[in-house]
Amino acid sequence: MKPGLFITLEGGEGVGKSTNLQFMQDWLQSRNIQVSVTREPGGTELAEKIRALLLEQHQESLTQQAELLLVFAARAQHLQHLILPSLQQGRWVLCDRFTDATYAYQGGGRGLDIQMISMLENTVQGSLRPDLTLLLDAPVATGMQRASKRGALDRFESERYDFFERVRHSYLQQAQASPQRYRIIDASLPLPDVQQQIVEVLTALITL
């Protein structure tokens, strides 16, 4: 059986990942492509519990190193129990964030050593990398304004403005370094225009 494709959706806060992930799922399924939709951190029972640890506010501060290790602990569970089995069954996997987010948030945002992130990436994932990454990109001010309308902010959403500027800069650097995998989607546009960009990317993918 031909393995499925692994597609990730990346971007900062408020760029519309959840809405467009659902749109992508519906679009692919309407073309008889079997799809598994998931997210990071999370995706499995244990990984979702780790997600709660990462996103909730705590009296005890979470160290940057602990945060990074928790992210990869959740990813190890996610890979073995959902992502890899789905791909091996021939299903396409659509994932809301993956390791590029770790480079952006823990590397760019927190300033952690990129080599340490790379070492953990290779240890946990081996040679597995996404086949395609869609980066939903919008100015930080636009994304934060949208995110503020969703209700209470989680631990990451509560970060300072300059943190998210560093996250966005890291994402754009990654896209520039891997143009064969990345497609940048202008997420500042109205939703129909955003989704038209996504359709163009997916259409090109399924006609290869």
PDB file of C-alpha atoms in Angstrom:
ATOM      1  CA  MET A   1       0.000   0.000   0.000  1.00  0.00           C
ATOM      2  CA  LYS A   2       1.261   3.461  -0.933  1.00  0.00           C
ATOM      3  CA  PRO A   3       1.857   5.486   2.256  1.00  0.00           C
ATOM      4  CA  GLY A   4      -0.205   8.598   2.832  1.00  0.00           C
ATOM      5  CA  LEU A   5       1.067  12.149   2.693  1.00  0.00           C
ATOM      6  CA  PHE A   6       1.939  14.094   5.822  1.00  0.00           C
ATOM      7  CA  ILE A   7       0.739  17.718   5.617  1.00  0.00           C
ATOM      8  CA  THR A   8       1.253  20.244   8.396  1.00  0.00           C
ATOM      9  CA  LEU A   9      -0.382  23.602   8.950  1.00  0.00           C
ATOM     10  CA  GLU A  10       1.769  26.163  10.737  1.00  0.00           C
ATOM     11  CA  GLY A  11       1.505  29.762  11.881  1.00  0.00           C
ATOM     12  CA  GLY A  12       1.245  32.053  14.856  1.00  0.00           C
ATOM     13  CA  GLU A  13      -1.771  32.867  16.967  1.00  0.00           C
ATOM     14  CA  GLY A  14      -5.048  33.826  15.297  1.00  0.00           C
ATOM     15  CA  VAL A  15      -4.108  32.989  11.701  1.00  0.00           C
ATOM     16  CA  GLY A  16      -7.022  30.571  11.207  1.00  0.00           C
ATOM     17  CA  LYS A  17      -5.375  27.155  11.396  1.00  0.00           C
ATOM     18  CA  SER A  18      -8.372  25.343  12.913  1.00  0.00           C
ATOM     19  CA  THR A  19     -10.864  26.797  10.411  1.00  0.00           C
ATOM     20  CA  ASN A  20      -8.665  26.020   7.438  1.00  0.00           C
ATOM     21  CA  LEU A  21      -7.728  22.559   8.676  1.00  0.00           C
ATOM     22  CA  GLN A  22     -11.432  21.676   8.607  1.00  0.00           C
ATOM     23  CA  PHE A  23     -11.704  23.193   5.131  1.00  0.00           C
ATOM     24  CA  MET A  24      -8.762  21.104   3.913  1.00  0.00           C
ATOM     25  CA  GLN A  25     -10.229  17.932   5.403  1.00  0.00           C
ATOM     26  CA  ASP A  26     -13.578  18.504   3.680  1.00  0.00           C
ATOM     27  CA  TRP A  27     -11.917  19.385   0.359  1.00  0.00           C
ATOM     28  CA  LEU A  28      -9.726  16.258   0.331  1.00  0.00           C
ATOM     29  CA  GLN A  29     -12.484  13.914   1.493  1.00  0.00           C
ATOM     30  CA  SER A  30     -14.757  15.224  -1.271  1.00  0.00           C
ATOM     31  CA  ARG A  31     -12.097  13.881  -3.636  1.00  0.00           C
ATOM     32  CA  ASN A  32     -12.111  10.434  -1.996  1.00  0.00           C
ATOM     33  CA  ILE A  33      -8.857  10.922  -0.097  1.00  0.00           C
ATOM     34  CA  GLN A  34      -8.865   9.342   3.358  1.00  0.00           C
ATOM     35  CA  VAL A  35      -7.707  11.846   5.935  1.00  0.00           C
ATOM     36  CA  SER A  36      -6.680  11.777   9.599  1.00  0.00           C
ATOM     37  CA  VAL A  37      -6.828  15.204  11.257  1.00  0.00           C
ATOM     38  CA  THR A  38      -4.817  15.857  14.395  1.00  0.00           C
ATOM     39  CA  ARG A  39      -2.922  18.535  16.303  1.00  0.00           C
ATOM     40  CA  GLU A  40       0.218  19.261  18.304  1.00  0.00           C
ATOM     41  CA  PRO A  41       0.871  19.131  21.069  1.00  0.00           C
ATOM     42  CA  GLY A  42      -1.761  16.431  21.477  1.00  0.00           C
ATOM     43  CA  GLY A  43      -3.464  13.976  19.179  1.00  0.00           C
ATOM     44  CA  THR A  44      -3.560  10.976  21.520  1.00  0.00           C
ATOM     45  CA  GLU A  45      -4.833  10.434  25.064  1.00  0.00           C
ATOM     46  CA  LEU A  46      -1.468  10.877  26.778  1.00  0.00           C
ATOM     47  CA  ALA A  47      -0.276  13.583  24.406  1.00  0.00           C
ATOM     48  CA  GLU A  48      -3.416  15.614  25.137  1.00  0.00           C
ATOM     49  CA  LYS A  49      -2.639  15.429  28.865  1.00  0.00           C
ATOM     50  CA  ILE A  50       0.836  16.785  28.140  1.00  0.00           C
ATOM     51  CA  ARG A  51      -0.800  19.535  26.044  1.00  0.00           C
ATOM     52  CA  ALA A  52      -2.817  20.582  29.091  1.00  0.00           C
ATOM     53  CA  LEU A  53       0.386  20.846  31.127  1.00  0.00           C
ATOM     54  CA  LEU A  54       1.929  23.045  28.452  1.00  0.00           C
ATOM     55  CA  LEU A  55      -1.015  25.400  27.916  1.00  0.00           C
ATOM     56  CA  GLU A  56      -2.456  25.858  31.396  1.00  0.00           C
ATOM     57  CA  GLN A  57      -1.259  28.558  33.751  1.00  0.00           C
ATOM     58  CA  HIS A  58       0.575  27.144  36.800  1.00  0.00           C
ATOM     59  CA  GLN A  59       1.759  28.581  40.117  1.00  0.00           C
ATOM     60  CA  GLU A  60       5.075  26.820  39.559  1.00  0.00           C
ATOM     61  CA  SER A  61       6.821  28.252  36.530  1.00  0.00           C
ATOM     62  CA  LEU A  62       7.605  25.808  33.736  1.00  0.00           C
ATOM     63  CA  THR A  63      11.266  26.012  32.752  1.00  0.00           C
ATOM     64  CA  GLN A  64      12.128  26.442  29.093  1.00  0.00           C
ATOM     65  CA  GLN A  65      13.958  23.105  28.997  1.00  0.00           C
ATOM     66  CA  ALA A  66      11.009  21.310  30.627  1.00  0.00           C
ATOM     67  CA  GLU A  67       8.673  22.901  28.089  1.00  0.00           C
ATOM     68  CA  LEU A  68      10.820  21.682  25.193  1.00  0.00           C
ATOM     69  CA  LEU A  69      11.069  18.147  26.575  1.00  0.00           C
ATOM     70  CA  LEU A  70       7.315  17.976  27.185  1.00  0.00           C
ATOM     71  CA  VAL A  71       6.688  19.020  23.578  1.00  0.00           C
ATOM     72  CA  PHE A  72       8.843  16.168  22.289  1.00  0.00           C
ATOM     73  CA  ALA A  73       7.394  13.680  24.795  1.00  0.00           C
ATOM     74  CA  ALA A  74       3.939  14.442  23.407  1.00  0.00           C
ATOM     75  CA  ARG A  75       5.301  14.193  19.867  1.00  0.00           C
ATOM     76  CA  ALA A  76       6.817  10.754  20.511  1.00  0.00           C
ATOM     77  CA  GLN A  77       3.426   9.451  21.647  1.00  0.00           C
ATOM     78  CA  HIS A  78       1.662  11.148  18.766  1.00  0.00           C
ATOM     79  CA  LEU A  79       3.979   9.717  16.143  1.00  0.00           C
ATOM     80  CA  GLN A  80       3.860   6.125  17.339  1.00  0.00           C
ATOM     81  CA  HIS A  81       0.168   5.920  18.102  1.00  0.00           C
ATOM     82  CA  LEU A  82      -1.443   8.073  15.409  1.00  0.00           C
ATOM     83  CA  ILE A  83       0.709   9.689  12.728  1.00  0.00           C
ATOM     84  CA  LEU A  84       2.840   6.739  11.612  1.00  0.00           C
ATOM     85  CA  PRO A  85       0.017   4.149  11.710  1.00  0.00           C
ATOM     86  CA  SER A  86      -2.220   6.474   9.667  1.00  0.00           C
ATOM     87  CA  LEU A  87       0.468   7.073   7.042  1.00  0.00           C
ATOM     88  CA  GLN A  88       1.206   3.354   6.819  1.00  0.00           C
ATOM     89  CA  GLN A  89      -2.501   2.708   6.177  1.00  0.00           C
ATOM     90  CA  GLY A  90      -2.381   5.073   3.221  1.00  0.00           C
ATOM     91  CA  ARG A  91      -4.241   7.888   4.938  1.00  0.00           C
ATOM     92  CA  TRP A  92      -3.212  11.495   4.521  1.00  0.00           C
ATOM     93  CA  VAL A  93      -2.416  13.141   7.860  1.00  0.00           C
ATOM     94  CA  LEU A  94      -3.333  16.800   8.361  1.00  0.00           C
ATOM     95  CA  CYS A  95      -1.645  18.120  11.495  1.00  0.00           C
ATOM     96  CA  ASP A  96      -2.208  21.472  13.195  1.00  0.00           C
ATOM     97  CA  ARG A  97       1.449  22.303  13.942  1.00  0.00           C
ATOM     98  CA  PHE A  98       4.433  19.968  14.170  1.00  0.00           C
ATOM     99  CA  THR A  99       8.179  20.350  14.782  1.00  0.00           C
ATOM    100  CA  ASP A 100       8.424  23.581  12.794  1.00  0.00           C
ATOM    101  CA  ALA A 101       6.368  25.089  15.621  1.00  0.00           C
ATOM    102  CA  THR A 102       9.007  23.938  18.098  1.00  0.00           C
ATOM    103  CA  TYR A 103      11.707  25.739  16.139  1.00  0.00           C
ATOM    104  CA  ALA A 104       9.465  28.823  15.981  1.00  0.00           C
ATOM    105  CA  TYR A 105       8.157  28.927  19.556  1.00  0.00           C
ATOM    106  CA  GLN A 106      10.895  27.315  21.640  1.00  0.00           C
ATOM    107  CA  GLY A 107      13.739  28.256  19.277  1.00  0.00           C
ATOM    108  CA  GLY A 108      12.671  31.641  17.935  1.00  0.00           C
ATOM    109  CA  GLY A 109      10.346  32.731  20.718  1.00  0.00           C
ATOM    110  CA  ARG A 110      12.217  31.355  23.739  1.00  0.00           C
ATOM    111  CA  GLY A 111      15.707  31.554  22.273  1.00  0.00           C
ATOM    112  CA  LEU A 112      16.572  27.916  22.984  1.00  0.00           C
ATOM    113  CA  ASP A 113      19.511  26.265  21.226  1.00  0.00           C
ATOM    114  CA  ILE A 114      18.498  25.220  17.713  1.00  0.00           C
ATOM    115  CA  GLN A 115      21.014  22.369  17.784  1.00  0.00           C
ATOM    116  CA  MET A 116      19.308  20.920  20.852  1.00  0.00           C
ATOM    117  CA  ILE A 117      15.944  21.062  19.088  1.00  0.00           C
ATOM    118  CA  SER A 118      17.488  19.407  16.026  1.00  0.00           C
ATOM    119  CA  MET A 119      18.949  16.621  18.163  1.00  0.00           C
ATOM    120  CA  LEU A 120      15.558  15.917  19.736  1.00  0.00           C
ATOM    121  CA  GLU A 121      13.899  16.075  16.314  1.00  0.00           C
ATOM    122  CA  ASN A 122      16.236  13.408  14.927  1.00  0.00           C
ATOM    123  CA  THR A 123      15.929  11.254  18.051  1.00  0.00           C
ATOM    124  CA  VAL A 124      12.124  11.283  18.123  1.00  0.00           C
ATOM    125  CA  GLN A 125      11.319  11.399  14.401  1.00  0.00           C
ATOM    126  CA  GLY A 126      14.210   9.702  12.670  1.00  0.00           C
ATOM    127  CA  SER A 127      13.971  10.668   9.005  1.00  0.00           C
ATOM    128  CA  LEU A 128      10.260  11.554   9.091  1.00  0.00           C
ATOM    129  CA  ARG A 129       9.473  15.085   7.935  1.00  0.00           C
ATOM    130  CA  PRO A 130       6.244  16.575   6.540  1.00  0.00           C
ATOM    131  CA  ASP A 131       5.699  16.206   2.806  1.00  0.00           C
ATOM    132  CA  LEU A 132       4.115  19.650   2.665  1.00  0.00           C
ATOM    133  CA  THR A 133       3.836  22.538   5.122  1.00  0.00           C
ATOM    134  CA  LEU A 134       1.370  25.374   4.668  1.00  0.00           C
ATOM    135  CA  LEU A 135       2.436  28.463   6.613  1.00  0.00           C
ATOM    136  CA  LEU A 136      -0.528  30.710   7.352  1.00  0.00           C
ATOM    137  CA  ASP A 137       1.202  34.060   7.703  1.00  0.00           C
ATOM    138  CA  ALA A 138      -0.250  37.332   8.953  1.00  0.00           C
ATOM    139  CA  PRO A 139       1.099  40.352  10.824  1.00  0.00           C
ATOM    140  CA  VAL A 140       1.319  39.684  14.549  1.00  0.00           C
ATOM    141  CA  ALA A 141      -1.098  42.519  15.358  1.00  0.00           C
ATOM    142  CA  THR A 142      -3.739  40.984  13.079  1.00  0.00           C
ATOM    143  CA  GLY A 143      -3.359  37.526  14.580  1.00  0.00           C
ATOM    144  CA  MET A 144      -3.411  38.717  18.178  1.00  0.00           C
ATOM    145  CA  GLN A 145      -6.511  40.809  17.568  1.00  0.00           C
ATOM    146  CA  ARG A 146      -8.290  37.720  16.226  1.00  0.00           C
ATOM    147  CA  ALA A 147      -7.004  35.503  19.047  1.00  0.00           C
ATOM    148  CA  SER A 148      -8.244  37.941  21.713  1.00  0.00           C
ATOM    149  CA  LYS A 149     -11.821  37.368  20.533  1.00  0.00           C
ATOM    150  CA  ARG A 150     -11.659  33.645  21.390  1.00  0.00           C
ATOM    151  CA  GLY A 151     -11.882  34.165  25.157  1.00  0.00           C
ATOM    152  CA  ALA A 152      -9.338  33.499  27.913  1.00  0.00           C
ATOM    153  CA  LEU A 153      -5.743  33.331  26.709  1.00  0.00           C
ATOM    154  CA  ASP A 154      -3.624  30.233  27.390  1.00  0.00           C
ATOM    155  CA  ARG A 155      -0.009  30.274  28.620  1.00  0.00           C
ATOM    156  CA  PHE A 156       1.435  30.847  25.151  1.00  0.00           C
ATOM    157  CA  GLU A 157      -1.170  33.373  23.995  1.00  0.00           C
ATOM    158  CA  SER A 158      -0.341  35.436  27.094  1.00  0.00           C
ATOM    159  CA  GLU A 159       3.228  36.050  25.921  1.00  0.00           C
ATOM    160  CA  ARG A 160       4.482  39.522  25.042  1.00  0.00           C
ATOM    161  CA  TYR A 161       4.143  40.996  21.546  1.00  0.00           C
ATOM    162  CA  ASP A 162       7.876  40.718  20.806  1.00  0.00           C
ATOM    163  CA  PHE A 163       7.717  36.965  21.516  1.00  0.00           C
ATOM    164  CA  PHE A 164       5.273  36.522  18.634  1.00  0.00           C
ATOM    165  CA  GLU A 165       7.345  38.710  16.355  1.00  0.00           C
ATOM    166  CA  ARG A 166      10.267  36.332  16.940  1.00  0.00           C
ATOM    167  CA  VAL A 167       7.974  33.349  16.289  1.00  0.00           C
ATOM    168  CA  ARG A 168       6.804  34.812  12.979  1.00  0.00           C
ATOM    169  CA  HIS A 169      10.372  35.664  11.957  1.00  0.00           C
ATOM    170  CA  SER A 170      11.460  32.080  12.693  1.00  0.00           C
ATOM    171  CA  TYR A 171       8.626  30.650  10.611  1.00  0.00           C
ATOM    172  CA  LEU A 172       9.498  32.853   7.639  1.00  0.00           C
ATOM    173  CA  GLN A 173      13.159  31.881   7.958  1.00  0.00           C
ATOM    174  CA  GLN A 174      12.212  28.200   7.908  1.00  0.00           C
ATOM    175  CA  ALA A 175      10.032  28.715   4.843  1.00  0.00           C
ATOM    176  CA  GLN A 176      12.894  30.456   3.055  1.00  0.00           C
ATOM    177  CA  ALA A 177      15.272  27.628   3.968  1.00  0.00           C
ATOM    178  CA  SER A 178      12.909  24.861   2.761  1.00  0.00           C
ATOM    179  CA  PRO A 179      11.050  26.241  -0.286  1.00  0.00           C
ATOM    180  CA  GLN A 180      10.486  22.738  -1.672  1.00  0.00           C
ATOM    181  CA  ARG A 181       8.315  21.861   1.347  1.00  0.00           C
ATOM    182  CA  TYR A 182       6.794  25.166   2.408  1.00  0.00           C
ATOM    183  CA  ARG A 183       3.955  27.127   0.838  1.00  0.00           C
ATOM    184  CA  ILE A 184       3.254  30.528   2.365  1.00  0.00           C
ATOM    185  CA  ILE A 185      -0.435  31.433   2.554  1.00  0.00           C
ATOM    186  CA  ASP A 186      -1.367  35.091   3.089  1.00  0.00           C
ATOM    187  CA  ALA A 187      -3.686  34.672   6.074  1.00  0.00           C
ATOM    188  CA  SER A 188      -4.334  38.415   6.429  1.00  0.00           C
ATOM    189  CA  LEU A 189      -6.762  38.268   3.498  1.00  0.00           C
ATOM    190  CA  PRO A 190     -10.512  37.503   3.795  1.00  0.00           C
ATOM    191  CA  LEU A 191     -11.223  33.818   4.427  1.00  0.00           C
ATOM    192  CA  PRO A 192     -12.449  32.997   0.868  1.00  0.00           C
ATOM    193  CA  ASP A 193      -9.182  34.363  -0.537  1.00  0.00           C
ATOM    194  CA  VAL A 194      -7.145  32.385   1.999  1.00  0.00           C
ATOM    195  CA  GLN A 195      -8.956  29.193   1.088  1.00  0.00           C
ATOM    196  CA  GLN A 196      -8.521  29.827  -2.619  1.00  0.00           C
ATOM    197  CA  GLN A 197      -4.762  29.887  -2.040  1.00  0.00           C
ATOM    198  CA  ILE A 198      -5.036  26.578  -0.165  1.00  0.00           C
ATOM    199  CA  VAL A 199      -7.083  25.008  -2.956  1.00  0.00           C
ATOM    200  CA  GLU A 200      -4.411  25.959  -5.486  1.00  0.00           C
ATOM    201  CA  VAL A 201      -1.730  24.257  -3.377  1.00  0.00           C
ATOM    202  CA  LEU A 202      -3.795  21.101  -2.802  1.00  0.00           C
ATOM    203  CA  THR A 203      -4.841  20.890  -6.446  1.00  0.00           C
ATOM    204  CA  ALA A 204      -1.205  20.972  -7.518  1.00  0.00           C
ATOM    205  CA  LEU A 205      -0.412  18.288  -4.955  1.00  0.00           C
ATOM    206  CA  ILE A 206      -3.047  15.758  -6.048  1.00  0.00           C
ATOM    207  CA  THR A 207      -2.264  16.243  -9.742  1.00  0.00           C
ATOM    208  CA  LEU A 208       1.435  15.426  -9.362  1.00  0.00           C
TER     209      LEU A 208
END
